mmCIF file with all atom_site columns, C-alpha atoms in Angstrom:
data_model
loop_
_atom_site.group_PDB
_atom_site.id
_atom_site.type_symbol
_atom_site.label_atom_id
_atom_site.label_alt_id
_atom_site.label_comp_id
_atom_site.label_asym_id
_atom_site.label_entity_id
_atom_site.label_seq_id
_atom_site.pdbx_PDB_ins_code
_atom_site.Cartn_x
_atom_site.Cartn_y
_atom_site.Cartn_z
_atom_site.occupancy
_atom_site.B_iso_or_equiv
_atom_site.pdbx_formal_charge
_atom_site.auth_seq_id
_atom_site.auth_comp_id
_atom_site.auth_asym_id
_atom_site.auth_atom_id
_atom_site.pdbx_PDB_model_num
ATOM 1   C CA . UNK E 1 1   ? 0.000   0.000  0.000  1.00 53.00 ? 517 UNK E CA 1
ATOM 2   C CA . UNK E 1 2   ? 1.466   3.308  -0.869 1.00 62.00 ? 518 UNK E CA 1
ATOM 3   C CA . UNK E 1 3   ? 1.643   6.822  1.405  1.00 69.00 ? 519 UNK E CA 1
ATOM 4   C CA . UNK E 1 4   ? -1.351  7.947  0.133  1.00 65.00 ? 520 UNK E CA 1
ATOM 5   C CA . UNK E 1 5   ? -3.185  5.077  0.184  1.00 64.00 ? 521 UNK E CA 1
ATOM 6   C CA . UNK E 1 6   ? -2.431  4.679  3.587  1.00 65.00 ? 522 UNK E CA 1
ATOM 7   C CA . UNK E 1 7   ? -3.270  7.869  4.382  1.00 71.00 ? 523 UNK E CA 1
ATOM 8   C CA . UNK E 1 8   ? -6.500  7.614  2.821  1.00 75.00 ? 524 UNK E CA 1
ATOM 9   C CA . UNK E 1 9   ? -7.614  4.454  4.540  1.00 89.00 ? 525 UNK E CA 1
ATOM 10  C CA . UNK E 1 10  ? -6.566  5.966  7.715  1.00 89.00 ? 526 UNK E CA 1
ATOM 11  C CA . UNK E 1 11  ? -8.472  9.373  7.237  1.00 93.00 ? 527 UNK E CA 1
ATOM 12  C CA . UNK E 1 12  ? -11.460 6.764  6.278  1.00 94.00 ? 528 UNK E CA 1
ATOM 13  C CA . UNK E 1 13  ? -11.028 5.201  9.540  1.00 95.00 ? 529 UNK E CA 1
ATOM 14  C CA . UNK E 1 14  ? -10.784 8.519  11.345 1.00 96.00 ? 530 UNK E CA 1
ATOM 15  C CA . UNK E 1 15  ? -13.403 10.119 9.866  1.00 97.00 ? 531 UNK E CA 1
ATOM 16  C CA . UNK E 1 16  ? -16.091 7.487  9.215  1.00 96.00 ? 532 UNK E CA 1
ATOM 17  C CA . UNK E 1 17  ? -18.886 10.139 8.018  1.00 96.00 ? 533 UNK E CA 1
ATOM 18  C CA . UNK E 1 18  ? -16.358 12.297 6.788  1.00 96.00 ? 534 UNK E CA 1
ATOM 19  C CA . UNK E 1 19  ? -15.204 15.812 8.157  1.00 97.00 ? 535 UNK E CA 1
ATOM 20  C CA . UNK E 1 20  ? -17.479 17.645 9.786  1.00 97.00 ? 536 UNK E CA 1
ATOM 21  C CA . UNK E 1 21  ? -18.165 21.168 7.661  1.00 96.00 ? 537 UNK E CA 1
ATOM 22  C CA . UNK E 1 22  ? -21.072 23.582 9.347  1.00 97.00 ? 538 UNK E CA 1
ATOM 23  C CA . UNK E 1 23  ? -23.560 25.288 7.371  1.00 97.00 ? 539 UNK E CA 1
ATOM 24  C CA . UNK E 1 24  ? -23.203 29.143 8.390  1.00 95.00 ? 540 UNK E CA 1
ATOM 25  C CA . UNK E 1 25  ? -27.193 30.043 8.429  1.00 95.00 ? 541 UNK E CA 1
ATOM 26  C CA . UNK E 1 26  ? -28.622 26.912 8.965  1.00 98.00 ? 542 UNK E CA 1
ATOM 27  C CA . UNK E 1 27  ? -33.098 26.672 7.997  1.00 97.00 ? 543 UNK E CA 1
ATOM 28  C CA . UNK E 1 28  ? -35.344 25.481 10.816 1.00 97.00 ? 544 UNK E CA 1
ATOM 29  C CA . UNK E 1 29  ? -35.835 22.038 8.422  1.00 98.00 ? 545 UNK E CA 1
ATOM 30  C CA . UNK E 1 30  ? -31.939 21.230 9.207  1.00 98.00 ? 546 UNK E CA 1
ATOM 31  C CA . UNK E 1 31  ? -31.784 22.582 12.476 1.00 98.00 ? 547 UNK E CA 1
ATOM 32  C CA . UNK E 1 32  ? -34.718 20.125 13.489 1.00 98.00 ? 548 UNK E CA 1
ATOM 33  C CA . UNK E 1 33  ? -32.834 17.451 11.421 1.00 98.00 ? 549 UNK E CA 1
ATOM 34  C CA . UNK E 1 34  ? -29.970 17.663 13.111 1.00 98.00 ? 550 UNK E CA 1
ATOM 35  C CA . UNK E 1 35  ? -31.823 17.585 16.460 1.00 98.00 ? 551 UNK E CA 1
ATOM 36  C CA . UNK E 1 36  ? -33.836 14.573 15.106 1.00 98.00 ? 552 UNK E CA 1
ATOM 37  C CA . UNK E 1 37  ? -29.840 12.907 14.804 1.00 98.00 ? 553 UNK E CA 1
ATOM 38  C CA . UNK E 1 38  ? -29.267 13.716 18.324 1.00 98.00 ? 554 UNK E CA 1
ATOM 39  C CA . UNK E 1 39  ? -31.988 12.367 19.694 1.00 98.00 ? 555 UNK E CA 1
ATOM 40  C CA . UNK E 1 40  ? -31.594 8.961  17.695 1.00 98.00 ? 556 UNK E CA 1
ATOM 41  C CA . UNK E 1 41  ? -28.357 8.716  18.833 1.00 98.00 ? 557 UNK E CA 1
ATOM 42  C CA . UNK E 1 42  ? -28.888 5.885  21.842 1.00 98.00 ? 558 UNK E CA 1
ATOM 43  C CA . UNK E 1 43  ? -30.755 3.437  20.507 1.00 98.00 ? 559 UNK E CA 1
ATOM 44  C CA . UNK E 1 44  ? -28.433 2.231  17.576 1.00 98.00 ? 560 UNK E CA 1
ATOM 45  C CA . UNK E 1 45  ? -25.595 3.381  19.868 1.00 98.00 ? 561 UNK E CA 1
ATOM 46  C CA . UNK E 1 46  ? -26.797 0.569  22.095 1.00 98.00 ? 562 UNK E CA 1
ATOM 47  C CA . UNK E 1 47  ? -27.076 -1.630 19.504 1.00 98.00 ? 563 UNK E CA 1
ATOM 48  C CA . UNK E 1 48  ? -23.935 -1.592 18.170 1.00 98.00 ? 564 UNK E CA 1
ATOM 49  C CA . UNK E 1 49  ? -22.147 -2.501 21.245 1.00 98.00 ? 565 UNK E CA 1
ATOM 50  C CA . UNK E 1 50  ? -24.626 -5.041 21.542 1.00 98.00 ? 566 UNK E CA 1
ATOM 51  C CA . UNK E 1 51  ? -22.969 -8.890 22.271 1.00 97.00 ? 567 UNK E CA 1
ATOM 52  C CA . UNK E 1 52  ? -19.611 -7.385 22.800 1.00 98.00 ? 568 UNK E CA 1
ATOM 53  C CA . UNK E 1 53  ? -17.624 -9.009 25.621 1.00 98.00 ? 569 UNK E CA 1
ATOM 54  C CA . UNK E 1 54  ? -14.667 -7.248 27.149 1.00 98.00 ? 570 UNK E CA 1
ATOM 55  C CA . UNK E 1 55  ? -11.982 -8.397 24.482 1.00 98.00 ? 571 UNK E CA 1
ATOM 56  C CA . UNK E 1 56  ? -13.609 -6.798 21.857 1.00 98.00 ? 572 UNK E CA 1
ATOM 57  C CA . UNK E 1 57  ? -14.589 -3.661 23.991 1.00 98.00 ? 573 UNK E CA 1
ATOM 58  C CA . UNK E 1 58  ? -10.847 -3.402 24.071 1.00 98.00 ? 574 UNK E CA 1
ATOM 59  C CA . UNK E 1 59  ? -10.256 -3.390 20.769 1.00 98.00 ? 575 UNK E CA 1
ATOM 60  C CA . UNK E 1 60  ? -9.539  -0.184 18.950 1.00 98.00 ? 576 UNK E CA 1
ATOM 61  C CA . UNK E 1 61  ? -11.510 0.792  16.673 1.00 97.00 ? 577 UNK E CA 1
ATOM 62  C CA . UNK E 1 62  ? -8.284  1.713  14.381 1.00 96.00 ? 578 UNK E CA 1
ATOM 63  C CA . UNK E 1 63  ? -4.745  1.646  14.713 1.00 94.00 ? 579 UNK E CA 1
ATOM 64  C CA . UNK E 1 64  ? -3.769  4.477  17.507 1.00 94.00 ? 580 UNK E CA 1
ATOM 65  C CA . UNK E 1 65  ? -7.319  5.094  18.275 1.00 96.00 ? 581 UNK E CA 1
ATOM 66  C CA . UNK E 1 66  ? -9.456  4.886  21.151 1.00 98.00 ? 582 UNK E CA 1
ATOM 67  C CA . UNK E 1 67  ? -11.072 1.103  22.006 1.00 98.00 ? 583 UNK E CA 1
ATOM 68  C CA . UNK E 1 68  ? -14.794 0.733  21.858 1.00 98.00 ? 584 UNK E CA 1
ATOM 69  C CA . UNK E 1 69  ? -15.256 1.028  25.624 1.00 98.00 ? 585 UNK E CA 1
ATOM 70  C CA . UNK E 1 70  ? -13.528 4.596  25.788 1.00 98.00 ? 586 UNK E CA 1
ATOM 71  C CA . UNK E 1 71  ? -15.545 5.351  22.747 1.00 98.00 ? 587 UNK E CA 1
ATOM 72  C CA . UNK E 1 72  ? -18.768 4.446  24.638 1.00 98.00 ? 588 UNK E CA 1
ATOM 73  C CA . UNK E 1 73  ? -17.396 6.764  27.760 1.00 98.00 ? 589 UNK E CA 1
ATOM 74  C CA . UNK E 1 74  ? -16.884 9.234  25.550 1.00 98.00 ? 590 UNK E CA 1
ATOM 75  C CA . UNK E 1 75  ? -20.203 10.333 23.809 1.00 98.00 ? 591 UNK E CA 1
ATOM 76  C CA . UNK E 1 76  ? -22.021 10.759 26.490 1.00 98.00 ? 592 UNK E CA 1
ATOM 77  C CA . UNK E 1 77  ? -19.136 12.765 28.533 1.00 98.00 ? 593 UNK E CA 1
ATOM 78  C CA . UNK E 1 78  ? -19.001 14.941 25.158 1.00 98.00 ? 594 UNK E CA 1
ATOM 79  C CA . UNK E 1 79  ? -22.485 15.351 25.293 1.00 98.00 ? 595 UNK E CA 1
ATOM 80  C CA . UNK E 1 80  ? -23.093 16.794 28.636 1.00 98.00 ? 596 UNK E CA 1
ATOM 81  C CA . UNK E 1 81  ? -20.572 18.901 28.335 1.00 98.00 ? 597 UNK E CA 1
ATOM 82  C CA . UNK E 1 82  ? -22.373 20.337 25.487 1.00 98.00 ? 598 UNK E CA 1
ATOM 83  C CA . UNK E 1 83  ? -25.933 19.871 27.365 1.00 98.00 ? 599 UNK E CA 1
ATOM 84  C CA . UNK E 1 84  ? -24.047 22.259 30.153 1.00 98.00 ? 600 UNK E CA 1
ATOM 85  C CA . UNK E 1 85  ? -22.840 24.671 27.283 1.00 98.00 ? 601 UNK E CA 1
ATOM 86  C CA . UNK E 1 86  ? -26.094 25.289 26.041 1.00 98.00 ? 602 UNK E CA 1
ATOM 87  C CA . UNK E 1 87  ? -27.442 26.149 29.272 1.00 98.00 ? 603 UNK E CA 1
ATOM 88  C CA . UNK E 1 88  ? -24.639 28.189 29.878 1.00 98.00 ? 604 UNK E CA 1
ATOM 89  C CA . UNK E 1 89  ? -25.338 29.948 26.517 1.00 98.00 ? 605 UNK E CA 1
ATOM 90  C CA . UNK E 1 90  ? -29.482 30.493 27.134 1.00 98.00 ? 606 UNK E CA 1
ATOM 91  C CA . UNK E 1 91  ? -28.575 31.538 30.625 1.00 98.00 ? 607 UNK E CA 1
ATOM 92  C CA . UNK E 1 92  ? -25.287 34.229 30.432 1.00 98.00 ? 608 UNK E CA 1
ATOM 93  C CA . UNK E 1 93  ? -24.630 36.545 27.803 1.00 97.00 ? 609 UNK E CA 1
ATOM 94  C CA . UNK E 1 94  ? -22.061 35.230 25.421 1.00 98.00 ? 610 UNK E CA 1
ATOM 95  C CA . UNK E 1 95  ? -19.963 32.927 27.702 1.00 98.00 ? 611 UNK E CA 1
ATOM 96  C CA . UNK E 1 96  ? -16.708 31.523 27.085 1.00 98.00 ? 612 UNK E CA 1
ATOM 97  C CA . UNK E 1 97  ? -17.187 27.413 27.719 1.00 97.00 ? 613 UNK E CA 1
ATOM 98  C CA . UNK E 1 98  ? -15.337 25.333 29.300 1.00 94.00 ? 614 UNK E CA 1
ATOM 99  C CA . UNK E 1 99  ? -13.374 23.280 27.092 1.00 95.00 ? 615 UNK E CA 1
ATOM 100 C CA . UNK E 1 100 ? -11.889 20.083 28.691 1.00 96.00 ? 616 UNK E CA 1
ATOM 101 C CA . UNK E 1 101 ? -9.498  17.874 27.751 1.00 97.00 ? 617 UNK E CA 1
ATOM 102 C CA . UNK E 1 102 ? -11.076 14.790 26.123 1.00 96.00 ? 618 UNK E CA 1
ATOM 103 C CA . UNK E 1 103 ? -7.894  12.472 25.695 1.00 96.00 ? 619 UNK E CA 1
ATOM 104 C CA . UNK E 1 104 ? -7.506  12.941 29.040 1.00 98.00 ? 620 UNK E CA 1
ATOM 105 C CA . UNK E 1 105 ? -10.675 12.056 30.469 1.00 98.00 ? 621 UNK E CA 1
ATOM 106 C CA . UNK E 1 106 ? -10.679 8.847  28.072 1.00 98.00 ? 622 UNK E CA 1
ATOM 107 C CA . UNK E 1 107 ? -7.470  8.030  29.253 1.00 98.00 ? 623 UNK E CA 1
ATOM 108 C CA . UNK E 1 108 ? -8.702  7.595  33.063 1.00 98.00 ? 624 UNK E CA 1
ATOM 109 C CA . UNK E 1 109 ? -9.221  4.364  34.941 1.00 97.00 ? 625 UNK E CA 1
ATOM 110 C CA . UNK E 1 110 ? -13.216 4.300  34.348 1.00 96.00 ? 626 UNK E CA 1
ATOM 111 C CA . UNK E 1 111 ? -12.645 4.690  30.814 1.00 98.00 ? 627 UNK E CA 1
ATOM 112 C CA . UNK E 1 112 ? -10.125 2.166  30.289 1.00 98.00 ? 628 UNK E CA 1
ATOM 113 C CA . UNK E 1 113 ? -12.183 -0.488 32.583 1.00 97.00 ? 629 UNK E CA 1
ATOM 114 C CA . UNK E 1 114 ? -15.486 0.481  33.143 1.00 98.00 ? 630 UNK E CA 1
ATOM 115 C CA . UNK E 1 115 ? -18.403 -1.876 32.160 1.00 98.00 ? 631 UNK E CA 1
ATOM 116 C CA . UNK E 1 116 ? -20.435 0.502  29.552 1.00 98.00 ? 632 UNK E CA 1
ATOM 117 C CA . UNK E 1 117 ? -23.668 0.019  30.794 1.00 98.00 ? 633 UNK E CA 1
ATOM 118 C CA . UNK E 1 118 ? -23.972 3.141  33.246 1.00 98.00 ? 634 UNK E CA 1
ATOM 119 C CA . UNK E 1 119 ? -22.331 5.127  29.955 1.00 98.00 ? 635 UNK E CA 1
ATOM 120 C CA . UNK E 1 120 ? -25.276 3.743  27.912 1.00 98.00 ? 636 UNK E CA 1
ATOM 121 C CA . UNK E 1 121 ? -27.645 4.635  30.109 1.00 98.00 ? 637 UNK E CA 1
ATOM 122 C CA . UNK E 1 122 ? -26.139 7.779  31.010 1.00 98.00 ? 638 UNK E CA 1
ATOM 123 C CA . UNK E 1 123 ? -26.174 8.707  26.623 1.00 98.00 ? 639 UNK E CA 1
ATOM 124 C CA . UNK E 1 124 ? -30.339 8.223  27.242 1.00 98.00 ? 640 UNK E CA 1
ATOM 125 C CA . UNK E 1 125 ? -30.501 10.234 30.154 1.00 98.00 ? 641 UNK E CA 1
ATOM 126 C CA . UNK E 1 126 ? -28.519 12.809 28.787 1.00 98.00 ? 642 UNK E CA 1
ATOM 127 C CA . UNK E 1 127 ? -30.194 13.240 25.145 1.00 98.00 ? 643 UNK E CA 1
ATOM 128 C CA . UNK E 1 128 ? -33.304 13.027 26.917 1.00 98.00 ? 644 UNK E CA 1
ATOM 129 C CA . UNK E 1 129 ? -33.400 16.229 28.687 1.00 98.00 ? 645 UNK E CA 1
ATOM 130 C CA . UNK E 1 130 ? -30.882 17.461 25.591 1.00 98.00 ? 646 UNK E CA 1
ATOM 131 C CA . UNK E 1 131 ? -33.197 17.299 23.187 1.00 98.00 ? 647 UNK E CA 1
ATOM 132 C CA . UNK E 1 132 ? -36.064 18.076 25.057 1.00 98.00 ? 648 UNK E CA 1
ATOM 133 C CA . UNK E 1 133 ? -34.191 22.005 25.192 1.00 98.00 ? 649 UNK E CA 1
ATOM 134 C CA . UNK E 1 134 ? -32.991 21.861 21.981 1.00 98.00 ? 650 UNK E CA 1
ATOM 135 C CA . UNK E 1 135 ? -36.580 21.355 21.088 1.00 98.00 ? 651 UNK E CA 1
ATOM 136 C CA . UNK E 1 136 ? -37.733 24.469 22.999 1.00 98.00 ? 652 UNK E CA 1
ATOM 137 C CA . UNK E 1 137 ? -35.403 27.139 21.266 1.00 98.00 ? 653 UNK E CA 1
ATOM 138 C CA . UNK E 1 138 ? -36.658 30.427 19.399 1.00 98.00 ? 654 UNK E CA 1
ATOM 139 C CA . UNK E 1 139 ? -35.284 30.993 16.440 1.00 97.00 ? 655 UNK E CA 1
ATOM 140 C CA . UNK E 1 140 ? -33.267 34.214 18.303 1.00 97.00 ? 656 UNK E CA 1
ATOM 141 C CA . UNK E 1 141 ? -32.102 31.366 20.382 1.00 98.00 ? 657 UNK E CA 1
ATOM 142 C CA . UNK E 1 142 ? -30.248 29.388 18.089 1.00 98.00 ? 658 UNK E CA 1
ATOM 143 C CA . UNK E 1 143 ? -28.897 32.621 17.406 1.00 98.00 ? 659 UNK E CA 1
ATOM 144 C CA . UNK E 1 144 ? -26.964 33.328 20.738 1.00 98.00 ? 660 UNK E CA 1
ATOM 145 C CA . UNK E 1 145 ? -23.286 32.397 21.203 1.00 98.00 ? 661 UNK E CA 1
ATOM 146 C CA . UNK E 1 146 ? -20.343 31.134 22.882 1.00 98.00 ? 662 UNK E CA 1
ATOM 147 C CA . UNK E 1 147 ? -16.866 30.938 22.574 1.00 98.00 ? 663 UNK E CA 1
ATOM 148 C CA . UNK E 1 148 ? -14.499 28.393 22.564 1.00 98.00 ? 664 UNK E CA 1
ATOM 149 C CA . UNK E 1 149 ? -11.271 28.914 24.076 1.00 97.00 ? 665 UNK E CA 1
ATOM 150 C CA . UNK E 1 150 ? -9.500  25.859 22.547 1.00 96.00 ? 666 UNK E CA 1
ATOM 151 C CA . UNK E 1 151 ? -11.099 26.852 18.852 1.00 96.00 ? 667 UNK E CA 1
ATOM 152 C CA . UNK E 1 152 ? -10.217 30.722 19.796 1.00 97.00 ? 668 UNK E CA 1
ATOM 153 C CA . UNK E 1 153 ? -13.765 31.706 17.979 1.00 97.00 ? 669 UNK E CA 1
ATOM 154 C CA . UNK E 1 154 ? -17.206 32.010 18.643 1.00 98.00 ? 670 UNK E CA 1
ATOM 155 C CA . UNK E 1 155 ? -20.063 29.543 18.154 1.00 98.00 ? 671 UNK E CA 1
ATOM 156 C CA . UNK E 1 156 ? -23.843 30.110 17.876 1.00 98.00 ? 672 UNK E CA 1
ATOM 157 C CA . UNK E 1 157 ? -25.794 27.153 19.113 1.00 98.00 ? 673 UNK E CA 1
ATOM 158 C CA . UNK E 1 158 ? -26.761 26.555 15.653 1.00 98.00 ? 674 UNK E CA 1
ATOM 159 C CA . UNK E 1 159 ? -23.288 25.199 14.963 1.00 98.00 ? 675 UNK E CA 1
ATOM 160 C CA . UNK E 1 160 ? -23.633 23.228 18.187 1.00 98.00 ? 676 UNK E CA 1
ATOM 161 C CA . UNK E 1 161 ? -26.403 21.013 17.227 1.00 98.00 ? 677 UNK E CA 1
ATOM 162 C CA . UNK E 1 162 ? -24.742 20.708 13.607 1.00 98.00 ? 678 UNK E CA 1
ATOM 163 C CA . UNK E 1 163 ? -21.326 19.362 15.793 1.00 98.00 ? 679 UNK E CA 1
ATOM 164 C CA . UNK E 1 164 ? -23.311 17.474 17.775 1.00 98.00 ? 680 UNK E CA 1
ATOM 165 C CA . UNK E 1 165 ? -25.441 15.612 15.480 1.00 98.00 ? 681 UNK E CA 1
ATOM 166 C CA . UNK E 1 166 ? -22.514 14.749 13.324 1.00 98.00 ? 682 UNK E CA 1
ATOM 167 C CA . UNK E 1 167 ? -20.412 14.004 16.561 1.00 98.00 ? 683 UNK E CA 1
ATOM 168 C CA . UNK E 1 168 ? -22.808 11.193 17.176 1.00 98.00 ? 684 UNK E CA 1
ATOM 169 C CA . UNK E 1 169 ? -22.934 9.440  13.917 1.00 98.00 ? 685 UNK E CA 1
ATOM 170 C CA . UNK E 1 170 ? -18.988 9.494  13.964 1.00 98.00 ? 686 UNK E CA 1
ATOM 171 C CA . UNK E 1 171 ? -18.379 8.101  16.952 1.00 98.00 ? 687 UNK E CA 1
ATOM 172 C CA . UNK E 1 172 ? -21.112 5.937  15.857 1.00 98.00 ? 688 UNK E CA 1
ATOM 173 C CA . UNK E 1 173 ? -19.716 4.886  12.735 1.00 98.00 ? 689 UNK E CA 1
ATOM 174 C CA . UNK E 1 174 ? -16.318 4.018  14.542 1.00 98.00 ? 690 UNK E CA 1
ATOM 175 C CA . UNK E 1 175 ? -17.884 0.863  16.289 1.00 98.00 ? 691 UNK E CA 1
ATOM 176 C CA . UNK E 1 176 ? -20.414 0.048  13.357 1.00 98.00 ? 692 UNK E CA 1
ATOM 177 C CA . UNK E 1 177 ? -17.431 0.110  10.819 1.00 97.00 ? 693 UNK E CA 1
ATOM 178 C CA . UNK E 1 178 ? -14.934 -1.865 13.249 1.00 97.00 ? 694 UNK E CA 1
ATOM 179 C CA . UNK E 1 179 ? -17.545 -4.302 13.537 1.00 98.00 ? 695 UNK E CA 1
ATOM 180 C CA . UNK E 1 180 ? -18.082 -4.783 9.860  1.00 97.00 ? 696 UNK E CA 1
ATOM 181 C CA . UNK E 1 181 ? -14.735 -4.862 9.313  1.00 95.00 ? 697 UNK E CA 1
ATOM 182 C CA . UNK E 1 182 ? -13.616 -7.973 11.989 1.00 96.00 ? 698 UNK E CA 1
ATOM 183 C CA . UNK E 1 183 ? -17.012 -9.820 11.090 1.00 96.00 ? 699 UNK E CA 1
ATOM 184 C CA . UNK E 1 184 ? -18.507 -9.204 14.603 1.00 96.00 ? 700 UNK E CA 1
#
């Protein structure tokens, strides 16, 4: 296999649904689409960890990449954090999030060894009450911003829902793609 073939394949493997690219002034159709994504999210998120026993868990889902279980810890930390952000956003007057450090946190004990279970559940929980607010928003709200100190720019939560929903069928398309790839 050459460089770029390799390169390719691993940008594939990366980037399952491909690169995330936001749409500036989003309609109400896609915003509600996108909300639609997030709130889909843990069922077939469940399901595709379905049957796996702790070997495969701790499988990556590519070379130098996170296994499935710190996957599954992940989504659901990366989505309260952005549960909290939009709160923080309808509630103060253009804050500046807190960004966190998500190698980090998936490089912890829990995440390492944890069963999954209390993550899945966690992923309902969470897009419950998410999408329950994201449902609620005015069109001014979807508007308001924040900014992002690791991105040094500002976000409306119109790009958040846009991250979010593709955040969700990426991490998503890690474990259904390993999975169709080892015959699981």
């Amino acid at each position: 296999m050459t460089g770029a073939a390799a390169t390719e394949d691993l940008e594939k493997l990366k980037y399952p649904t491909g690169r995330l690219s936001l749409i500036a002034n989003p309609t109400d159709q896609q915003i509600r689409g996108w909300i639609d994504q997030v709130a889909e999210l843990p069922k077939p998120f469940r399901a595709a960890v379905q049957g796996l026993d702790d070997e495969k868990l701790d499988t990556p889902y590519r070379p130098g990449g996170w296994t499935v279980r710190q996957v599954v810890h992940h989504v659901p930390d990366s989505h309260m954090n952005a549960y909290i952000r939009v709160h923080w956003v309808l509630t103060e007057d253009r804050p500046t999030i807190k960004a966190y450090d998500q190698a980090a946190w998936s490089a912890l004990p829990y995440s390492l060894t944890a069963p999954i279970a209390t993550s899945l559940n966690l992923l309902e929980a969470t897009h419950d009450r998410w999408v329950t607010v994201l449902r609620s928003l005015t069109p001014d709200q979807w508007q308001r911003e924040y900014f992002h100190p690791e991105d040094q720019r500002w976000f409306k939560l119109s790009d958040l829902v846009q991250i979010y929903a593709w955040h969700s069928k990426h991490h998503l398309g890690h474990i259904t793609g390993l999975r169709q790839r080892v015959g699981w």
